[in-house]
Tab-separated table of C-alpha atoms in Angstrom:
chain	number	residue	atom	x	y	z
A	972	SER	CA	50.237	-165.177	38.481
A	973	GLU	CA	48.681	-167.138	35.656
A	974	PHE	CA	51.587	-166.194	33.345
A	975	ALA	CA	54.177	-167.544	35.806
A	976	THR	CA	52.189	-170.763	36.195
A	977	ASN	CA	52.088	-171.244	32.439
A	978	LEU	CA	55.826	-170.624	32.181
A	979	SER	CA	56.587	-173.350	34.680
A	980	THR	CA	54.624	-175.931	32.687
A	981	MET	CA	56.135	-175.036	29.325
A	982	PRO	CA	58.683	-177.432	27.872
A	983	SER	CA	62.291	-176.477	28.320
A	984	SER	CA	64.079	-174.615	25.575
A	985	ALA	CA	67.739	-174.504	24.632
A	986	GLU	CA	67.659	-170.782	25.380
A	987	ARG	CA	66.263	-171.368	28.881
A	988	VAL	CA	68.885	-174.041	29.623
A	989	ARG	CA	71.610	-171.739	28.267
A	990	GLN	CA	70.362	-168.840	30.417
A	991	LEU	CA	70.269	-170.896	33.617
A	992	LEU	CA	73.786	-172.230	33.079
A	993	ALA	CA	75.195	-168.846	32.015
A	994	GLU	CA	73.808	-167.152	35.136
A	995	SER	CA	74.888	-169.927	37.502
A	996	ASP	CA	77.862	-170.097	39.845
A	997	LEU	CA	79.582	-172.190	37.188
A	998	ASN	CA	80.415	-168.938	35.380
A	999	PRO	CA	81.195	-170.811	32.132
A	1000	VAL	CA	83.911	-169.591	29.767
A	1001	HIS	CA	82.253	-171.625	26.998
A	1002	LEU	CA	78.657	-172.798	26.798
A	1003	GLN	CA	76.913	-174.701	24.032
A	1004	VAL	CA	73.345	-175.991	24.289
A	1005	GLU	CA	71.550	-177.893	21.538
A	1006	ASP	CA	67.997	-179.224	21.586
A	1007	SER	CA	68.301	-182.833	20.380
A	1008	SER	CA	64.614	-183.641	20.890
A	1009	ASP	CA	63.184	-182.463	17.563
A	1010	GLY	CA	61.761	-179.373	19.254
A	1011	CYS	CA	59.804	-180.953	22.108
A	1012	GLY	CA	62.249	-179.553	24.664
A	1013	SER	CA	63.025	-182.713	26.582
A	1014	LYS	CA	66.518	-183.703	25.352
A	1015	PHE	CA	69.595	-181.506	25.280
A	1016	ASP	CA	73.281	-181.813	24.442
A	1017	VAL	CA	75.349	-179.458	26.582
A	1018	ILE	CA	79.015	-178.489	26.578
A	1019	VAL	CA	80.111	-176.448	29.593
A	1020	ALA	CA	83.668	-175.255	30.159
A	1021	SER	CA	84.162	-173.810	33.633
A	1022	ALA	CA	87.040	-173.213	36.021
A	1023	ALA	CA	84.647	-174.482	38.714
A	1024	PHE	CA	85.231	-177.998	37.348
A	1025	GLY	CA	88.951	-177.922	38.154
A	1026	GLY	CA	89.980	-180.864	40.328
A	1027	LYS	CA	86.436	-182.287	40.383
A	1028	PRO	CA	85.533	-185.782	39.180
A	1029	LEU	CA	82.984	-186.208	36.407
A	1030	LEU	CA	80.122	-187.051	38.771
A	1031	GLU	CA	80.606	-183.818	40.743
A	1032	ARG	CA	80.750	-181.824	37.515
A	1033	HIS	CA	77.468	-183.339	36.334
A	1034	ARG	CA	75.847	-182.733	39.716
A	1035	ALA	CA	76.891	-179.071	39.484
A	1036	VAL	CA	75.174	-178.761	36.099
A	1037	HIS	CA	72.022	-180.448	37.447
A	1038	ALA	CA	72.057	-178.077	40.448
A	1039	ALA	CA	72.438	-175.050	38.156
A	1040	LEU	CA	69.393	-176.162	36.168
A	1041	GLY	CA	67.351	-176.669	39.343
A	1042	ALA	CA	63.637	-177.247	38.790
A	1043	GLU	CA	64.172	-177.174	35.011
A	1044	MET	CA	65.558	-180.719	35.336
A	1045	GLU	CA	62.005	-181.937	36.029
A	1046	GLU	CA	61.107	-181.051	32.420
A	1047	ILE	CA	64.275	-182.500	30.875
A	1048	HIS	CA	64.189	-186.222	30.090
A	1049	ALA	CA	67.735	-186.586	28.730
A	1050	LEU	CA	70.777	-184.397	29.210
A	1051	SER	CA	74.021	-185.284	27.479
A	1052	MET	CA	76.861	-183.340	29.090
A	1053	LYS	CA	80.460	-182.579	28.322
A	1054	THR	CA	81.887	-180.802	31.363
A	1055	TRP	CA	85.391	-179.481	30.844
A	1056	THR	CA	87.808	-177.115	32.511
A	1057	PRO	CA	88.865	-174.154	30.328
A	1058	GLU	CA	92.179	-175.946	29.699
A	1059	GLN	CA	90.422	-179.137	28.590
A	1060	PHE	CA	88.165	-177.088	26.313
A	1061	GLU	CA	91.137	-175.326	24.694
A	1062	ALA	CA	92.935	-178.660	24.183
A	1063	LYS	CA	89.865	-180.222	22.555
A	1064	LYS	CA	89.307	-177.145	20.411
A	1065	ALA	CA	92.949	-177.186	19.253
A	1066	ALA	CA	92.710	-180.911	18.453
A	1067	THR	CA	89.654	-180.400	16.217
A	1068	GLU	CA	91.182	-177.374	14.468
A	1069	GLY	CA	94.171	-179.395	13.867
């Protein structure tokens, strides 16, 4: 449909990125998405805490996030990621609350 075509050419939004990650196999226990592109929808800062990251090196964690975003990655020019296990997230949260 024309509506679906228009949706696919729209810039990404933090809400769209958040939705894709939340509904993915990553099943995040914590998810934070911020648009760092002054509203143009091409740069995002993402924090994902997921048990799926347990025992995986950083590169595999980042690949999992890219896979979860799928075709949306074509619209994203820069993606800053923090990919933590739930335990890492809790430790970092405790350190900042300090």
